[in-house]
Coordinates of C-alpha atoms in Angstrom, one line a residue:
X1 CA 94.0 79.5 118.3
X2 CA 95.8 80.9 115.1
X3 CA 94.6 84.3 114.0
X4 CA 95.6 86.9 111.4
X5 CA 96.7 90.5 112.6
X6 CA 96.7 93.2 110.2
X7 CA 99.8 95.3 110.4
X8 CA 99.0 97.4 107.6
X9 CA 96.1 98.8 105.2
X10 CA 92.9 100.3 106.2
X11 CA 91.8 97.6 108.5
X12 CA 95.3 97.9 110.4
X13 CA 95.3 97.5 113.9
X14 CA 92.3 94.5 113.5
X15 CA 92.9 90.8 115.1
X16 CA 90.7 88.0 113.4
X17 CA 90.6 84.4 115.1
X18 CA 90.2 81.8 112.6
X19 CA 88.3 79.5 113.8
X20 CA 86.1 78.1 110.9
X21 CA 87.9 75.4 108.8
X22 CA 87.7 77.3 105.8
X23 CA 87.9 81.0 105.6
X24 CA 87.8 83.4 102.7
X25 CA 89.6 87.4 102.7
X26 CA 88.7 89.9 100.4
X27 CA 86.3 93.0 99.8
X28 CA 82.9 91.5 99.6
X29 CA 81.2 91.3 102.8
X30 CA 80.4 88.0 102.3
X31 CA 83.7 87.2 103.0
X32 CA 84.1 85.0 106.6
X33 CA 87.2 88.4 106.6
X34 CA 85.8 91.4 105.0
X35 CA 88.6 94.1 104.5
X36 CA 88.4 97.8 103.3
X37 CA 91.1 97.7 101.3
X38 CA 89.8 98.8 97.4
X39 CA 92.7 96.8 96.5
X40 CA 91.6 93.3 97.5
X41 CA 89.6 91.4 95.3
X42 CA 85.7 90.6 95.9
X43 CA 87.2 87.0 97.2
X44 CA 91.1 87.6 97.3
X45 CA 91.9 84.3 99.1
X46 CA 91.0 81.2 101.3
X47 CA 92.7 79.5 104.0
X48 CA 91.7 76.1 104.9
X49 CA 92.4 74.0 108.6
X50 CA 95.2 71.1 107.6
X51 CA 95.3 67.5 109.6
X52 CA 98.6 69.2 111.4
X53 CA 96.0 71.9 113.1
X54 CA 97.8 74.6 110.8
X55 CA 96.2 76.6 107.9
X56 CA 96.6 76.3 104.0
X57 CA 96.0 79.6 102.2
X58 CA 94.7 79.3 98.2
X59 CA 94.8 82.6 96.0
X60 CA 91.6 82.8 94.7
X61 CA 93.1 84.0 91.3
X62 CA 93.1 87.7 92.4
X63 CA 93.4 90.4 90.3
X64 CA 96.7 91.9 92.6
X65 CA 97.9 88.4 93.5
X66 CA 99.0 87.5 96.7
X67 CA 102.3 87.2 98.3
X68 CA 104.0 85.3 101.6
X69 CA 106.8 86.7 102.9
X70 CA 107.6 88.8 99.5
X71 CA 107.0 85.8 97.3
X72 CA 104.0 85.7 95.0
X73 CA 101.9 82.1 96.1
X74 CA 99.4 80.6 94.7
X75 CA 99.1 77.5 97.5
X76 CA 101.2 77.3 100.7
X77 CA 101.4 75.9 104.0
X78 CA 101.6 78.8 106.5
X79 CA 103.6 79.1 109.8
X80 CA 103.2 81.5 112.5
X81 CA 105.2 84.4 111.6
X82 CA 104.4 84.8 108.2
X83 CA 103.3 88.4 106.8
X84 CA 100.7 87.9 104.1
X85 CA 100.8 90.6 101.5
X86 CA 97.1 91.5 99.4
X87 CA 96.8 94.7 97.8
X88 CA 97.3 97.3 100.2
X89 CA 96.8 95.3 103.5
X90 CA 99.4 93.2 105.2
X91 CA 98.1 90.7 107.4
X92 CA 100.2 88.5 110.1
X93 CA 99.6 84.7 110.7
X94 CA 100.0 83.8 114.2
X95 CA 99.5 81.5 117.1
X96 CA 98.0 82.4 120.3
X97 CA 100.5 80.8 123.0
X98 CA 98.8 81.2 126.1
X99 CA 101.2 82.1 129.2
X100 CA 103.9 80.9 127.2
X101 CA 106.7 82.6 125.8
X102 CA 106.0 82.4 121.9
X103 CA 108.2 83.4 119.1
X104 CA 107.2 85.4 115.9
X105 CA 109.7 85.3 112.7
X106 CA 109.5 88.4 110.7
X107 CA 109.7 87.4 107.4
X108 CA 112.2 84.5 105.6
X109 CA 114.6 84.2 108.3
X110 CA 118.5 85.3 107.1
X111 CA 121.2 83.1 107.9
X112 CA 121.6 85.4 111.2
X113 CA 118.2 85.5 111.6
X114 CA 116.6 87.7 114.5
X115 CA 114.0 86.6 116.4
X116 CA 111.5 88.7 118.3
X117 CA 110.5 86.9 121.6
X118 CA 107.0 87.8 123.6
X119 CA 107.4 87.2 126.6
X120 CA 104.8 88.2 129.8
X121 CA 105.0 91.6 131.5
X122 CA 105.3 90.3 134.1
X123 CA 108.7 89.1 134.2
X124 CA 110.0 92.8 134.2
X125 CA 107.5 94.8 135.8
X126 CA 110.1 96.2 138.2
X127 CA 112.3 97.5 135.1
X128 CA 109.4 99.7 133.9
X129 CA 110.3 102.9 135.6
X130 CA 107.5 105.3 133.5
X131 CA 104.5 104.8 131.3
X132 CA 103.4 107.0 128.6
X133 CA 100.4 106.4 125.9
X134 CA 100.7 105.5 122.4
X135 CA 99.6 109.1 121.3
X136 CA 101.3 110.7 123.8
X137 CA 104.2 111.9 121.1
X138 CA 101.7 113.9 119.1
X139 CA 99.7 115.5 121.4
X140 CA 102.2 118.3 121.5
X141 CA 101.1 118.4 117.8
X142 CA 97.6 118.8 118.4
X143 CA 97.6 121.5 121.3
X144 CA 100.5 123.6 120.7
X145 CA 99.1 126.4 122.6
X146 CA 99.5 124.4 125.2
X147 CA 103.7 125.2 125.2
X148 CA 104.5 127.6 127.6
X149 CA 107.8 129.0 125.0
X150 CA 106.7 131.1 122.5
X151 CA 109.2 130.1 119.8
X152 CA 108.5 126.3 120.8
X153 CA 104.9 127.5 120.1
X154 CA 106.1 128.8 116.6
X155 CA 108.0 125.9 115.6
X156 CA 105.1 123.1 117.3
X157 CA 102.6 124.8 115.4
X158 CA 104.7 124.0 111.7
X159 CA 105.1 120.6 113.3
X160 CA 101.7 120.5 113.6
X161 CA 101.2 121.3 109.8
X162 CA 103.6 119.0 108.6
X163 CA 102.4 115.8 110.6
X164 CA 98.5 116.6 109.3
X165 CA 99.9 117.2 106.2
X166 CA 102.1 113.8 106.0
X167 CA 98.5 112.6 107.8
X168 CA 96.5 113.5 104.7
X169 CA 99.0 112.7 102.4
X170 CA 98.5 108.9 103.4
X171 CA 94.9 108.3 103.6
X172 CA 93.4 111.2 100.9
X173 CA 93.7 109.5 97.8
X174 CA 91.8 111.9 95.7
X175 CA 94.2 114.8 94.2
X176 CA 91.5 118.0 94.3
X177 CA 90.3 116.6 97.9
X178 CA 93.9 116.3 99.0
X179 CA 95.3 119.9 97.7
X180 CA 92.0 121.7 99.5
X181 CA 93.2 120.0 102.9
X182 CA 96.5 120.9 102.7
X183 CA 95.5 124.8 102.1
X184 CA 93.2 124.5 104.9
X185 CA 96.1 123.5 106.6
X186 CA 98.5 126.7 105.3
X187 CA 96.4 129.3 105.8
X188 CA 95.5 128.3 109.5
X189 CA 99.3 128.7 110.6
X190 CA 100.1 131.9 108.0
X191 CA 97.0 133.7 108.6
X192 CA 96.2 134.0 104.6
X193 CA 94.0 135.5 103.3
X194 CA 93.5 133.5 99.9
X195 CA 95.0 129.9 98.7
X196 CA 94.9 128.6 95.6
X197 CA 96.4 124.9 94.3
X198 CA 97.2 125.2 90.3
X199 CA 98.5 122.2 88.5
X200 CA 100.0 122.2 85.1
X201 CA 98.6 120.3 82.6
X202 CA 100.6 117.6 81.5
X203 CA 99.6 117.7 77.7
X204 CA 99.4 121.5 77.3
X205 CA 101.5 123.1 80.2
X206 CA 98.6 125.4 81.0
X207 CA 98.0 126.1 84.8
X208 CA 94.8 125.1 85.5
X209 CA 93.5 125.8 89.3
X210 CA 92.6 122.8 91.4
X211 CA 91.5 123.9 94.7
X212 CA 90.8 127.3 96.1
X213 CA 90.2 128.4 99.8
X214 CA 89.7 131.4 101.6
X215 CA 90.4 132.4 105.5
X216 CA 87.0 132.6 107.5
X217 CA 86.1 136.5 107.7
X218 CA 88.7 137.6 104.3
X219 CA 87.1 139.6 101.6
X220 CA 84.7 137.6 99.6
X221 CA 84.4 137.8 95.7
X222 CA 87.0 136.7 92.9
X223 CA 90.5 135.0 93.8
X224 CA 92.4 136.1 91.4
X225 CA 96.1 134.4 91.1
X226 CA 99.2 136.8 90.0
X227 CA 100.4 135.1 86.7
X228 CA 103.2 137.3 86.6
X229 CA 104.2 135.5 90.2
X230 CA 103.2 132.3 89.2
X231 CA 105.3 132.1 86.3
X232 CA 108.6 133.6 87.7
X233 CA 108.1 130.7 90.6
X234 CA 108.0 128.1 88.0
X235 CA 110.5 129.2 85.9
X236 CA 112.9 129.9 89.0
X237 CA 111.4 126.8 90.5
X238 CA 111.9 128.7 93.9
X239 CA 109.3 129.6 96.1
X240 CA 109.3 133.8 96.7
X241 CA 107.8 135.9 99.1
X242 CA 106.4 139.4 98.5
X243 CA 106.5 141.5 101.5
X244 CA 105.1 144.6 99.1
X245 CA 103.8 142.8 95.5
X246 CA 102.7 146.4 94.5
X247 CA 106.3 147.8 94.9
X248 CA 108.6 145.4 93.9
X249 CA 109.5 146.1 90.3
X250 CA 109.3 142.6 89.4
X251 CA 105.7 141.9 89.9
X252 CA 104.0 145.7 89.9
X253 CA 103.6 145.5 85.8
X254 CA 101.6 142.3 86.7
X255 CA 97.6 143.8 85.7
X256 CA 96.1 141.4 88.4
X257 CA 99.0 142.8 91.1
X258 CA 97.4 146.6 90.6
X259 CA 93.9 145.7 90.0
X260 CA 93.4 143.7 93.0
X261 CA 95.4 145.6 95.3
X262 CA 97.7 142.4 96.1
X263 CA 99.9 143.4 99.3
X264 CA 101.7 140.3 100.4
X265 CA 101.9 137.0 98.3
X266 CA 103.5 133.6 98.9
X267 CA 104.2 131.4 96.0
X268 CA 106.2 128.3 96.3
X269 CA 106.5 125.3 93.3
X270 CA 105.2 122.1 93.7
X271 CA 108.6 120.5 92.8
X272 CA 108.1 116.5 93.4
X273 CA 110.9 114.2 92.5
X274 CA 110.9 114.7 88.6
X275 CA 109.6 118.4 88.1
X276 CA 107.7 121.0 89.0
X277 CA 103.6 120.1 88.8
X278 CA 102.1 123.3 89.7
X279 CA 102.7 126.5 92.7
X280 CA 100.6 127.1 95.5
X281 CA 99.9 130.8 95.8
X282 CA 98.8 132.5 98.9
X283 CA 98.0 136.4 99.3
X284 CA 96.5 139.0 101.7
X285 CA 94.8 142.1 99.8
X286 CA 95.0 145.8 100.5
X287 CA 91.4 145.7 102.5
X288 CA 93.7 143.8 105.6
X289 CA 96.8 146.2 105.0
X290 CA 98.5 146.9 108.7
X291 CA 101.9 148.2 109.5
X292 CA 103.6 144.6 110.8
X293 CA 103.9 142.3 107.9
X294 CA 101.5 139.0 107.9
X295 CA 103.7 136.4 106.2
X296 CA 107.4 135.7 107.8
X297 CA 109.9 133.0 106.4
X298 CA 108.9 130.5 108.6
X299 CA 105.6 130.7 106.7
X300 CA 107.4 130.2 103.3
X301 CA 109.6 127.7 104.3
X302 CA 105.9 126.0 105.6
X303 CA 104.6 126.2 102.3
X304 CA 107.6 124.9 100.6
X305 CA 108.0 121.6 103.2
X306 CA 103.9 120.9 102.4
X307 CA 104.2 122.0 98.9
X308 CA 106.6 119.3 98.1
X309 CA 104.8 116.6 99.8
X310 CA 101.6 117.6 98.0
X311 CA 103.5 117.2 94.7
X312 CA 105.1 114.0 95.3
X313 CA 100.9 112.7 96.0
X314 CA 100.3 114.4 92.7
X315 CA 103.1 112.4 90.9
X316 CA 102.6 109.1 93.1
X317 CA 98.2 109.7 91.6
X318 CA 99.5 110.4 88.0
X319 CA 101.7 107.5 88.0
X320 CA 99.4 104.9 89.2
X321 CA 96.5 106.3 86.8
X322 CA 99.2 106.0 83.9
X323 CA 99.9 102.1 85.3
X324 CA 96.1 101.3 85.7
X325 CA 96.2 102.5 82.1
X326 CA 98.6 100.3 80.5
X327 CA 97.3 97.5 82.3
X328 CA 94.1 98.4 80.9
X329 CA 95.5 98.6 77.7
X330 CA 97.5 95.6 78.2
X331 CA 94.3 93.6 79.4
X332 CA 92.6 94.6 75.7
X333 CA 96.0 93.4 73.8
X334 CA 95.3 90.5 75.2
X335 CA 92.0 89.9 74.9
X336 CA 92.2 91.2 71.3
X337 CA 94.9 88.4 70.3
X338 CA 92.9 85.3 72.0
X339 CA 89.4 86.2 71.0
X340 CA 91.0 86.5 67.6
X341 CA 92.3 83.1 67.8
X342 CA 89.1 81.5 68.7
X343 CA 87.1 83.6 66.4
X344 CA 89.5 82.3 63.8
X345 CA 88.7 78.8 64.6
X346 CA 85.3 79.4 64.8
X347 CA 85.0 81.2 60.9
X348 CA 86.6 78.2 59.9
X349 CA 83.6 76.0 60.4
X350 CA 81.4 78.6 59.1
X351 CA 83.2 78.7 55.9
X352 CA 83.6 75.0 55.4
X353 CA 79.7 74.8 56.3
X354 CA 79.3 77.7 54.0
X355 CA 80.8 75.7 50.9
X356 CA 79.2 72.6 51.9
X357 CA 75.8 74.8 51.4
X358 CA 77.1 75.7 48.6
X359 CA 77.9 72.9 46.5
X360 CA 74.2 71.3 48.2
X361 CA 72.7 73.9 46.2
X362 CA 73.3 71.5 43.1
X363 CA 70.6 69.2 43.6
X364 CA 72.8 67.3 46.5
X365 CA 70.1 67.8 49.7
X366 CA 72.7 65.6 52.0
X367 CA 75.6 67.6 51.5
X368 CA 73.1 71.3 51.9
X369 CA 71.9 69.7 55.5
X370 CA 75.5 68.9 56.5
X371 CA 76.7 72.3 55.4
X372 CA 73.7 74.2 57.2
X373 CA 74.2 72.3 60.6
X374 CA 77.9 73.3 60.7
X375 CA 76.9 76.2 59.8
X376 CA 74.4 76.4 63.0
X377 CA 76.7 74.3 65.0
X378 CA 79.3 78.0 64.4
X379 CA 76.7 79.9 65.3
X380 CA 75.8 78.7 68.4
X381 CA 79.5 79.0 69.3
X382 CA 79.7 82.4 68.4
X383 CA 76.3 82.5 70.8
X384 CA 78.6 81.0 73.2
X385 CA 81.9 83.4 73.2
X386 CA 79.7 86.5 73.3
X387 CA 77.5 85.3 76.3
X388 CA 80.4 84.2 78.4
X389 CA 82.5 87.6 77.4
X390 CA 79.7 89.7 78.7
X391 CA 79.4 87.3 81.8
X392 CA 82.9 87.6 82.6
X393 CA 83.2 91.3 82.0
X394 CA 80.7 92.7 83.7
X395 CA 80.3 93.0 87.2
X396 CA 76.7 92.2 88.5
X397 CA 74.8 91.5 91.7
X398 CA 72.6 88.2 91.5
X399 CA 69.0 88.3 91.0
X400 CA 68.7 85.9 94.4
X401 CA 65.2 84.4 95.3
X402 CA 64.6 81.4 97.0
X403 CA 65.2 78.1 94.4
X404 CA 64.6 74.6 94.5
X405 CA 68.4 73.7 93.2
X406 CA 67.6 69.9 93.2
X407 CA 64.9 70.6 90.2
X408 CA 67.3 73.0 88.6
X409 CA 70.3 70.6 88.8
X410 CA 67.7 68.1 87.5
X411 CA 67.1 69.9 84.4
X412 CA 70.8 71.3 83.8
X413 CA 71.9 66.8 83.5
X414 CA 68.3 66.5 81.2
X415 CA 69.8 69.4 78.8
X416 CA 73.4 67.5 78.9
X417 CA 72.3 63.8 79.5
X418 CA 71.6 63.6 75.8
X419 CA 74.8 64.3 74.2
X420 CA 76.7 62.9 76.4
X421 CA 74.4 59.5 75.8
X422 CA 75.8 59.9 72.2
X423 CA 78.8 59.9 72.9
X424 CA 78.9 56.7 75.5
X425 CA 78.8 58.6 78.4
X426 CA 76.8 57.9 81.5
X427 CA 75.4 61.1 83.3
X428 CA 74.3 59.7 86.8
X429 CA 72.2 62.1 89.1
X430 CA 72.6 61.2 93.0
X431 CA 70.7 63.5 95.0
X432 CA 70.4 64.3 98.9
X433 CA 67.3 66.3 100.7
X434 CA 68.0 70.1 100.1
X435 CA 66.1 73.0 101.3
X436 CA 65.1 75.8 98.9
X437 CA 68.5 77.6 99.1
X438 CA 68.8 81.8 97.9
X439 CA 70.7 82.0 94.5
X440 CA 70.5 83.5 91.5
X441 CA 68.7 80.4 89.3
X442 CA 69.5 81.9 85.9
X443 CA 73.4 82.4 87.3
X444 CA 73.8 79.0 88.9
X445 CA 72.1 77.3 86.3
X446 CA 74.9 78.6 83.8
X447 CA 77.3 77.8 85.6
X448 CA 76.7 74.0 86.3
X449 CA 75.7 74.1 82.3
X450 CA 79.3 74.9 82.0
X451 CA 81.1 72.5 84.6
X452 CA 78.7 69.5 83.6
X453 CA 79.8 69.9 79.9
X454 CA 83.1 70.4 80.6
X455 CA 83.4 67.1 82.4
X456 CA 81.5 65.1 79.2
X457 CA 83.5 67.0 76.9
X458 CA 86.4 65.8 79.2
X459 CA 85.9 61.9 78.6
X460 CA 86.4 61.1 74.9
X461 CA 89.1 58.7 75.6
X462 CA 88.4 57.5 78.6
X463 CA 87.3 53.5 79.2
X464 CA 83.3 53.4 80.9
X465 CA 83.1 57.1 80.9
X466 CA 81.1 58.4 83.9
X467 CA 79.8 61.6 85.3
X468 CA 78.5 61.7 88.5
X469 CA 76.5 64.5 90.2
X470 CA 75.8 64.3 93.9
X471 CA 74.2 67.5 96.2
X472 CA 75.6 68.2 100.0
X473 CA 75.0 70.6 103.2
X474 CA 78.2 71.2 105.0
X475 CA 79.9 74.3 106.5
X476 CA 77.0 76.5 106.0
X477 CA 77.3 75.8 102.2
X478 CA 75.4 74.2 99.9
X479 CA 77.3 71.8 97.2
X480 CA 76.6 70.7 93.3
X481 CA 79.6 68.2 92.9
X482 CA 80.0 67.0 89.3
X483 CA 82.7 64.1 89.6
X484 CA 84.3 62.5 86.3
X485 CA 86.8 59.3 85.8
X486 CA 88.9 60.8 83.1
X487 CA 92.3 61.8 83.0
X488 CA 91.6 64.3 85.9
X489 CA 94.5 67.6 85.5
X490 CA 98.1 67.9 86.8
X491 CA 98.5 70.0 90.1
X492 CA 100.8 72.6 88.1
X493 CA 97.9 73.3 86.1
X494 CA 94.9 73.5 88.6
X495 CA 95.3 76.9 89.0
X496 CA 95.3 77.7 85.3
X497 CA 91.8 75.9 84.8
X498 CA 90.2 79.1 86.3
X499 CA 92.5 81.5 84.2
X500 CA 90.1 83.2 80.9
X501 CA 91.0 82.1 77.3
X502 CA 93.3 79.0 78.9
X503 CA 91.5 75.8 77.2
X504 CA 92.3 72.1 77.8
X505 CA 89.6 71.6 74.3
X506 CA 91.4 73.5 71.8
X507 CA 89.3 75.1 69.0
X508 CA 86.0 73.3 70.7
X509 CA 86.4 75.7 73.7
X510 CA 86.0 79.5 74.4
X511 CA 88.0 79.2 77.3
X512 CA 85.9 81.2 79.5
X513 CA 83.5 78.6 80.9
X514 CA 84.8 77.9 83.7
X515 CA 86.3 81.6 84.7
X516 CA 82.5 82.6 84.1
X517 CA 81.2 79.7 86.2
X518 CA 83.8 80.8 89.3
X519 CA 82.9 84.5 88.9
X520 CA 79.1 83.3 89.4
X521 CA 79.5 81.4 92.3
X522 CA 82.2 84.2 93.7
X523 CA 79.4 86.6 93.0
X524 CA 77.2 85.0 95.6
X525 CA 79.5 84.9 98.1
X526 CA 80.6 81.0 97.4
X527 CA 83.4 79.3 94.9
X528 CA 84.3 76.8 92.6
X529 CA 86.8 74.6 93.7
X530 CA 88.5 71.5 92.3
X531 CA 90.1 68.3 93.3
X532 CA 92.0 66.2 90.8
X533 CA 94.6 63.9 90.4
X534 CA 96.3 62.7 86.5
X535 CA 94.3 59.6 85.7
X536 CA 92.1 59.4 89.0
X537 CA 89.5 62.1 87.0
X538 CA 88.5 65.4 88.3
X539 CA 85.8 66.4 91.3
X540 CA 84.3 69.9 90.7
X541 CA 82.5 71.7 93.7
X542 CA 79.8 74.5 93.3
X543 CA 79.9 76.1 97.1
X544 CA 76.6 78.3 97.1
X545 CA 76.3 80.2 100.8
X546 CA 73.2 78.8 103.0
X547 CA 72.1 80.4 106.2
X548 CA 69.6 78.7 107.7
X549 CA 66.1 79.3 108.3
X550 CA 64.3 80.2 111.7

């Protein structure tokens, strides 16, 4: 049986058999493979059995895209050994091969391509001459007490520090939460009394303090952080330590160095890979003073190994915020310059309608109707853009309740049937027995609006234009199918139906329909999907989830 391994991500570490013909990946737990990964989309992609006994996989139009291999897809056929590549999650197509030996390909094979062959254990289990568990390389890490050297101690213990810091580093996405466990981490190998995290502002330069922590059992009451230290580290950019803060004639004139009785201090930059970003400053006061010394250099060379790491998060968080920004901005741009195309067209017809009502004024009633129903007709347009923006834009969770969708599809053709009559077009309606299935009425009900007058609108030219709807249960799914005989859409272009602001009907479109329509049936855990071929018409299919009753 083919299933998908994830290699990387949150979910890493997870097998999933796929076993239905048609499964769907992505966030939403409606999805037949729910991940955790905040960078999938709600339904990132679908992969669908083929006659061979292989699987298909469709990007869903996701917001990240999806890549095979380290090329972007959109449709391919996939073979086992294929890595799959969606947000931050990497998954592996495979084949189960019983007792078999079985071969996995790593990616597009070079021209000297290795290949990595699994084989049975127990063809070699003479040749295994010791056994050791997965985590057996860090548990030095965890218990370094455990060490019977004291230096090894000393050194295991940084280790320690350094492999929970790289730990955090990973999986801590937040900047304040991050910087707080990594001076957790500090002060339990330097004995500290205080840690503070300050970050410089990138607009004004001005340190600004990010997260504070203080050793269980240290004098309580205000941290206050040396600026006189903090300064010299950054312009230096080299970490210091002060064995005497008080006496060293560098820092004593420092108000905060007398006033708080400041005995030792470590400071070190956080210098990442373009600049500095801020110091970590840690201190023991006066109340703790002893004759040994607390900090040593190991300690600041500590702080210096986790200071950098801690900086390089704090560049890699600014970086992607100033990314997500652009593509924000980007995303507006864009939107800007094609709603301002359609609005264009759209003031058009208000205007010519507006001078048709105009020139009716004089006595000519015709020419003042005509003028007034373009004028309407505009309106109802504009109606039209702003509904389906606000569809499209806003993320919502349907308003589900148990719906007869035979009646509903009934009175979706009714509102269509007579336009489309007008025009020469035959609307049939070919129903099956459905149970009351849970939707959102209001939701599906726009959505087949949308792909029912998107096929009429489709057959202008067409010889005996006809629109069939039909209703089915299959695959735990109930289906609205609205089949036309028109020209039907080139494969290239398939995927670009579902893409906002693309329109096959010029000014008459918004070109959100069907994006909206997808989003709605996405939204309740189903799809919109689409068969077509150039001249054999087009075969739309609105896939609404259905668990059966007890």
């Amino acid at each position: 049986m083919a299933k998908l391994i994830v290699l990387a991500g949150p979910d890493a570490g997870a097998q999933f058999p796929l076993a239905d013909p048609r499964v769907t990946v992505g966030r939403h737990s409606s999805n037949t493979l729910p991940l955790q990964d905040h960078r999938v989309s709600r339904k990132h992609l679908e992969l669908r059995t083929t006659a061979a006994g292989g699987h298909q996989l469709f990007d869903l139009q996701s917001g990240n895209g999806t890549t095979v291999n380290g090329r972007h897809v959109q449709v391919i056929d996939l073979r086992p050994g294929d890595q799959i590549a969606l947000g931050d999650t990497v998954l592996l197509y495979a084949i189960d091969g019983g007792d078999a030996a079985s071969s996995v390909s790593l990616g597009p094979p070079p021209p000297d391509a290795t290949r990595l062959v699994l084989q049975s254990t127990s063809e070699y289990p003479s040749a295994i001459v010791r056994r050791v568990t997965a985590d057996a390389g860090c548990l030095a890490f965890r218990r370094p007490a455990a060490v019977p050297s004291e230096w090894h101690r000393g050194r295991l213990a940084s280790l320690a520090v350094m492999y929970e810091a790289s730990a955090a580093v990973s999986r801590i996405a937040d900047v304040d939460e991050l910087l707080a466990r990594l001076l957790d981490l500090i002060l339990k190998t330097t004995e500290a009394d205080h840690g503070c995290a300050l970050l410089l502002d990138p607009e004004s330069g001005v340190l600004e303090p990010r997260a504070m922590t203080s050793r269980a059992g240290a004098a309580g009451g205000e941290f206050v952080v040396s600026r006189t230290i903090a300064d010299h580290v950054l312009k230096s950019g080299e970490g210091v330590l002060v064995g005497d803060a008080a006496g060293d004639a560098r820092f004593s004139g420092g108000a905060s160095v007398t006033r708080h009785r400041l005995r030792e201090v470590i400071c070190v930059p956080l210098a990442g890979r373009h600049g500095t970003v801020g110091v970590i400053f840690l201190d023991t006061t006066a109340d703790t003073f002893a004759a040994e010394t607390t900090f040593t250099e190991d300690h600041l060379t500590l702080a210096v190994a986790v200071a950098h790491q801690a900086a390089i998060a704090v560049e890699d968080a600014r970086h992607s915020a100033q990314l997500v920004q652009a593509e924000r901005l980007a995303a507006v741009g864009q939107t800007i310059a094609a709603m301002s195309h359609h609005i264009k067209n759209i003031m058009q017809g208000v205007r010519f309608g507006s001078d048709m009502v105009r020139m009716g004024l004089n006595d000519d009633r015709d020419l003042l109707v005509k003028g007034w129903r373009l004028v309407e007709k505009n309106q109802g347009k504009i109606d039209d853009l702003i509904l389906d923006m606000l569809s499209y834009s806003k993320e919502r969770e349907p308003a589900l309740e148990r719906v007869d969708l035979l009646a509903l599809a009934a009175e979706v053709i009714d509102i269509v049937r007579g336009r489309a009559e007008r025009s020469g077009i035959a609307v049939e309606w070919q129903p099956t027995t459905l149970p009351l299935i849970t939707c959102d009425p209001d939701g599906i009900h726009r959505a087949l609006l949308n792909i029912l007058s998107n096929a009429v609108d489709a057959l202008g030219e067409t010889d005996d234009p006809r629109v069939v709807v039909t209703t089915a249960l299959a695959d735990g799914f109930a289906e609205l199918v609205v089949a036309d005989n028109g020209p039907g859409v080139p494969a290239a272009r398939v995927a670009d139906l579902f893409k906002p602001f693309v329109s096959t009907k010029g000014s008459r479109g918004t070109g959100l329909g069907l994006p909206v329509s997808r989003k709605i049936l996405q939204e309740h855990g189903g799809d919109v999907t689409v068969e077509s071929e150039p001249g054999r018409g087009a075969t739309f299919r609105l896939r609404i989830p259905h668990l059966s009753q007890e």
